[in-house]
Short mmCIF file of C-alpha atoms in Angstrom, two decimals:
data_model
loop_
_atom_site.label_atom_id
_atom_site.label_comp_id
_atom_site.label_asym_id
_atom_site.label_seq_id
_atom_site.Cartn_x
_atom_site.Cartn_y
_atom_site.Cartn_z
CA UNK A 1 12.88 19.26 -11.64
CA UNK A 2 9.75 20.02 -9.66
CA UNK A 3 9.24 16.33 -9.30
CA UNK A 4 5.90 15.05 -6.85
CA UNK A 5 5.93 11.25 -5.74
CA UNK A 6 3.07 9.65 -3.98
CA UNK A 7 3.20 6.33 -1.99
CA UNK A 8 1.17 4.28 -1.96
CA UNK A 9 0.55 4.41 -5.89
CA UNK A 10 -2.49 2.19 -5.03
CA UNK A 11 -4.05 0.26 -1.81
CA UNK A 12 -7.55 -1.66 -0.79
CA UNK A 13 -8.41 -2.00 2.51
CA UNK A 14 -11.70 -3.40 5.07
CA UNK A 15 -14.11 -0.75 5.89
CA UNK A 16 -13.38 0.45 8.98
CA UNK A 17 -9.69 0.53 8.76
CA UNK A 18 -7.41 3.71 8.18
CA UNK A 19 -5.16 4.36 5.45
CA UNK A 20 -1.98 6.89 5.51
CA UNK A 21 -1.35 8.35 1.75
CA UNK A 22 2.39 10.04 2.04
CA UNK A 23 3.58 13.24 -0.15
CA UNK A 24 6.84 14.36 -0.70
CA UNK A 25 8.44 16.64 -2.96
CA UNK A 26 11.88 15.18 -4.27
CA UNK A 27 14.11 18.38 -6.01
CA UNK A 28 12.16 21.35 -4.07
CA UNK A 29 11.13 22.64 -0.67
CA UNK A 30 7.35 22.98 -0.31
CA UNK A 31 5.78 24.87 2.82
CA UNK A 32 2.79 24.63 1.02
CA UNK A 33 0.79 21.13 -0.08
CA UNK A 34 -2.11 20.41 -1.35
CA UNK A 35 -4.63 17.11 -1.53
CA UNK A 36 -7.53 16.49 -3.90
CA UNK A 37 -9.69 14.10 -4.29
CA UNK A 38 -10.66 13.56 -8.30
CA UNK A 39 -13.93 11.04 -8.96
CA UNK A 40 -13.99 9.09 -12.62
CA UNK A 41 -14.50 11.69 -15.62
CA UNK A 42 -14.80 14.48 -12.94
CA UNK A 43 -12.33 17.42 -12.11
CA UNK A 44 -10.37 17.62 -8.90
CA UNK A 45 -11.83 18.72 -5.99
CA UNK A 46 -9.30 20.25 -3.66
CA UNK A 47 -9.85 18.72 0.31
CA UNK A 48 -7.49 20.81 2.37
CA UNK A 49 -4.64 22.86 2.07
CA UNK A 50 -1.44 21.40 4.01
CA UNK A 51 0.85 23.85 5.26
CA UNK A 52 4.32 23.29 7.19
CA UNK A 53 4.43 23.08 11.03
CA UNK A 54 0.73 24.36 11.15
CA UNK A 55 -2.71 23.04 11.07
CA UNK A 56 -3.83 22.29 7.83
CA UNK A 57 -7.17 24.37 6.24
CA UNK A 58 -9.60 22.41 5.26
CA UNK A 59 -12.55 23.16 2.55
CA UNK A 60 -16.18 23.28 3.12
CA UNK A 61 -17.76 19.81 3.27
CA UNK A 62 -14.82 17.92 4.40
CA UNK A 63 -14.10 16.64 7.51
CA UNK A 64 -11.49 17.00 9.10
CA UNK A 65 -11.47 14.47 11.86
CA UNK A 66 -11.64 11.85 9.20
CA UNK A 67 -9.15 13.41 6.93
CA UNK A 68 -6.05 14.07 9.22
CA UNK A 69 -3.47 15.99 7.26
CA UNK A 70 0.04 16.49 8.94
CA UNK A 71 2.86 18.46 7.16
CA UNK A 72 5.77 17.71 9.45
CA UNK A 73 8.60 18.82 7.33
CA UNK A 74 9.34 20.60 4.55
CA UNK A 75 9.25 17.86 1.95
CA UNK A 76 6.42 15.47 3.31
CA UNK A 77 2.93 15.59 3.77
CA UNK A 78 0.61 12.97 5.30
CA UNK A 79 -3.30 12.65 4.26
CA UNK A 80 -4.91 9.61 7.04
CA UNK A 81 -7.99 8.43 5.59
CA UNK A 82 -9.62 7.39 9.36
CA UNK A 83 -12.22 4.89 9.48
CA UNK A 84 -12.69 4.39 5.79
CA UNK A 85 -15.95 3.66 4.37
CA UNK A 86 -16.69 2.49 0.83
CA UNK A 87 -18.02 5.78 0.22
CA UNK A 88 -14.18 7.11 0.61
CA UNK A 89 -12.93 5.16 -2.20
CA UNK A 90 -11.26 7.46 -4.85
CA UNK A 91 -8.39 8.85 -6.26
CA UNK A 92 -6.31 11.36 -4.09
CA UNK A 93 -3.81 13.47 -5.40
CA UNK A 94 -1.43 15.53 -3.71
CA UNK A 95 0.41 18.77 -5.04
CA UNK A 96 3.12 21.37 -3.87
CA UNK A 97 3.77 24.73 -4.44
CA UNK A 98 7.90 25.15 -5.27
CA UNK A 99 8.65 27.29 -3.27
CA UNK A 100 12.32 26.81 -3.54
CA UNK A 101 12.44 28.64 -6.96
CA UNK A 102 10.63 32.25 -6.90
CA UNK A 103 9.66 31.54 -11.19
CA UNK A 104 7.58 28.79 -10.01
CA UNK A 105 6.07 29.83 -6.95
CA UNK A 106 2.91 30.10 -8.35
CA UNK A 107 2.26 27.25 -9.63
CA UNK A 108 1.44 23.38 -8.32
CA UNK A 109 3.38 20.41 -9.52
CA UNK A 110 0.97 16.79 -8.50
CA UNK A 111 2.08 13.54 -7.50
CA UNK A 112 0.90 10.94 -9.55
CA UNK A 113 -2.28 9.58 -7.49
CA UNK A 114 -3.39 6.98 -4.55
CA UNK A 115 -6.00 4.81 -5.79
CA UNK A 116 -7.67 3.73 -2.66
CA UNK A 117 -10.70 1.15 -2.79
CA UNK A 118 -12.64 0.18 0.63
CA UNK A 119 -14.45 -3.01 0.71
CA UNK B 1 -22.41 29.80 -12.96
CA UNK B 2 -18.89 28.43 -12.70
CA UNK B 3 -15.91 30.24 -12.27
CA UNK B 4 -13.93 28.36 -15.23
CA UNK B 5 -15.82 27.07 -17.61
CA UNK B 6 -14.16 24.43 -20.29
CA UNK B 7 -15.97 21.95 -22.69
CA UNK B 8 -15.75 18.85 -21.46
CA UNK B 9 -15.28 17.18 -24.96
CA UNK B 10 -14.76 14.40 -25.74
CA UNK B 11 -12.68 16.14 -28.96
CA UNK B 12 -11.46 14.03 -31.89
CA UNK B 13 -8.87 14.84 -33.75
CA UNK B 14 -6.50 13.32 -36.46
CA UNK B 15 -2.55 12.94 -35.95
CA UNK B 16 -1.31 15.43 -37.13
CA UNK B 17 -3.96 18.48 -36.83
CA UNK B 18 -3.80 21.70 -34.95
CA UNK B 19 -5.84 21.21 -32.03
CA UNK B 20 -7.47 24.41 -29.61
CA UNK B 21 -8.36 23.93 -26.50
CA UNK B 22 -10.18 26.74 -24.39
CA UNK B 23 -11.70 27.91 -21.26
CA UNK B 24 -13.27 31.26 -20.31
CA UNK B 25 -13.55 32.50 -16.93
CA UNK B 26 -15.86 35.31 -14.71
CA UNK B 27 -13.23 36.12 -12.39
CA UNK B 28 -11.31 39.36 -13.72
CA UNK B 29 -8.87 39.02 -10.55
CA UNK B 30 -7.07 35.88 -11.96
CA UNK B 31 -3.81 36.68 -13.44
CA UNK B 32 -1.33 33.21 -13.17
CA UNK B 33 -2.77 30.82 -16.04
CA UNK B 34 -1.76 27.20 -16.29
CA UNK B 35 -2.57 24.27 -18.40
CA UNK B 36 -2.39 20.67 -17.14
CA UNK B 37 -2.16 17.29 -19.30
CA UNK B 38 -4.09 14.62 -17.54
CA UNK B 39 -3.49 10.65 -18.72
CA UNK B 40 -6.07 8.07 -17.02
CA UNK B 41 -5.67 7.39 -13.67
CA UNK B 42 -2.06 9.41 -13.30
CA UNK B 43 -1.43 12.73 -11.48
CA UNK B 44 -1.79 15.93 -13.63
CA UNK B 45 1.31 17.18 -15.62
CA UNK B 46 1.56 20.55 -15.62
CA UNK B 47 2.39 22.07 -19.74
CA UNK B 48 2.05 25.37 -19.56
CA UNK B 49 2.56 28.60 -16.80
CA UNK B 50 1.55 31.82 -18.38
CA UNK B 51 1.41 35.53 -16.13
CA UNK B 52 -1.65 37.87 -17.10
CA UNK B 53 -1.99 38.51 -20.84
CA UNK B 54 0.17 37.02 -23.97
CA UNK B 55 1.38 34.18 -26.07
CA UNK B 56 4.11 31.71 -24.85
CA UNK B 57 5.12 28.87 -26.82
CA UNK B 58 6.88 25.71 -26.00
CA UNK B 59 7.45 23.30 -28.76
CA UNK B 60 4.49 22.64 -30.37
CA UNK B 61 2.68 23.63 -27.55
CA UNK B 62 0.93 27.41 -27.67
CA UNK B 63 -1.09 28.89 -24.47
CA UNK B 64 -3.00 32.09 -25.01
CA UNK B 65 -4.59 34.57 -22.47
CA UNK B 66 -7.02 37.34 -23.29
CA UNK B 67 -7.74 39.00 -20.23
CA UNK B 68 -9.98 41.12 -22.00
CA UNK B 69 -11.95 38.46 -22.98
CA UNK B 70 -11.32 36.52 -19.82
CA UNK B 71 -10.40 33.35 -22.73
CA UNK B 72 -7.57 31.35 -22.42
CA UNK B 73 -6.61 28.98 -24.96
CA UNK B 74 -4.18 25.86 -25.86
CA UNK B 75 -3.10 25.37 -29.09
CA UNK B 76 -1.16 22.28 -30.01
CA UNK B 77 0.59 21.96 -33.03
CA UNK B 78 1.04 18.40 -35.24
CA UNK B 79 -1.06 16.58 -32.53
CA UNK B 80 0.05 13.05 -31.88
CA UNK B 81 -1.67 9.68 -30.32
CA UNK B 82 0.58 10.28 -27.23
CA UNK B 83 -1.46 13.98 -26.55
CA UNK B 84 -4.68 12.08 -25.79
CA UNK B 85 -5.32 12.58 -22.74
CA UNK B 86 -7.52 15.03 -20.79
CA UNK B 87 -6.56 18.72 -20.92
CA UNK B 88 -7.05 20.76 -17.54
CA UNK B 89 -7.11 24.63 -17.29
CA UNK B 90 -6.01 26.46 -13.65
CA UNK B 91 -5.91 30.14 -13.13
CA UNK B 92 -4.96 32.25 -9.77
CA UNK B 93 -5.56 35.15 -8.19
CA UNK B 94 -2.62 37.16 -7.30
CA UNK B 95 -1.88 37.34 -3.59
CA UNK B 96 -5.09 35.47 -2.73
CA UNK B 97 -4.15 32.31 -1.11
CA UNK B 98 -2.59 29.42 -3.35
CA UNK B 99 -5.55 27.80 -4.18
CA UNK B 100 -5.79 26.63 -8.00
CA UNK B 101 -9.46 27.37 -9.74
CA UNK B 102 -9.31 24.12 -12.31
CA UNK B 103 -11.99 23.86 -15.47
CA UNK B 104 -13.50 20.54 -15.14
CA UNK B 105 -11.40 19.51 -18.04
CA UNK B 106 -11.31 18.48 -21.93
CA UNK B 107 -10.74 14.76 -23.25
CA UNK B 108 -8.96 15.02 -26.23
CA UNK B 109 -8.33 11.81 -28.39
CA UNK B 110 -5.64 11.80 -31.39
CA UNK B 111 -6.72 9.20 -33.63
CA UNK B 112 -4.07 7.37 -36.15
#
């Protein structure tokens, strides 16, 4: 159970261009998503908090005009990398909060990554 | 000064040893404890869940949490090639949001 996918796993794009990174929960309902972005040997930085049928909160430092985060259902959120620069290539990760089953509530189960590289 | 602080490693050990992993923390508020199992370039796995103080165990896995101490810890037991990855700690407050406070994480290699 508790099981995260991420699509897609990996994707390169021209600068300039916009990506759309999908998250979706497969055996539990999650009002509550997260995305984080995790540089080479470095921990994961968390972007923006995506929560269902309401704007998402963003962190300090993060745009959110050029990350657009939409949560439209209870099993699926979207991070749009607008515009992408160079600069934006990383690896994103997504997690949920299960909230589906009240032991694990507190907790976040990740998806397994979007490599994205902008030339 | 960090919130969670963890060694970053890189730790070496041979299969087959006991290997502890650890991270302390400022924050006397957190009180949901979790360990995460990191392989290169894959999402993190999440090991262990632990709530305020105590010992759980799961197969040769054992997390620790000394509140008084604010010092968590990961044992594992009979470490093998396939643990070498990079070891994560998270922590919570209680009530205050859902947001995860992560250490910056340990590399652990288990060397034949």
């Amino acid at each position: 159970g508790a099981v995260v996918s991420q699509h897609p796993s990996w994707v390169i794009c021209k600068s300039g261009t916009s990506v759309k990174i999908e998250c979706r929960s497969l055996d539990f309902q999650a009002t509550t998503m997260f995305w984080y972005r995790q540089f080479p040997k470095q921990s994961l930085m968390l972007m923006a908090t995506s929560n269902e049928g309401s704007k998402a909160t963003y962190e300090q430092g993060v745009e959110k005009d050029k990350f657009l985060i939409n949560h439209a259902s209870l099993t699926l959120s979207t991070l749009t990398v607008t515009s992408a620069h160079p600069e934006d290539s990383s690896f994103y990760i997504c997690s949920a909060r299960d909230t589906t089953h009240g032991t694990r509530q507190e907790t976040q189960y990740f998806g397994p990554g979007t490599r994205l590289l902008v030339l | 000064q960090k919130e969670v602080e963890q060694d970053p490693g890189p730790l070496s050990v041979p299969e087959g040893a006991i290997v502890s992993l650890n991270c302390t923390y400022s924050n006397s508020a957190f009180q949901y404890f979790m360990w995460y199992r990191q392989y290169s370039r894959k999402g993190p796995e999440l090991l262990m869940y632990t709530y305020s103080s105590g010992n759980k165990e799961d197969g040769r896995f054992t997390a620790q949490v000394d509140k008084s101490s604010k010092y968590i810890s990961l044992f594992i037991r009979d470490s093998q090639p396939s643990d070498s990855a990079t070891y994560l700690c998270a922590m919570k407050l209680t009530g205050g949001g859902n947001k995860l406070t992560f250490g910056t994480g340990t590399q652990l290699k288990v060397e034949l």
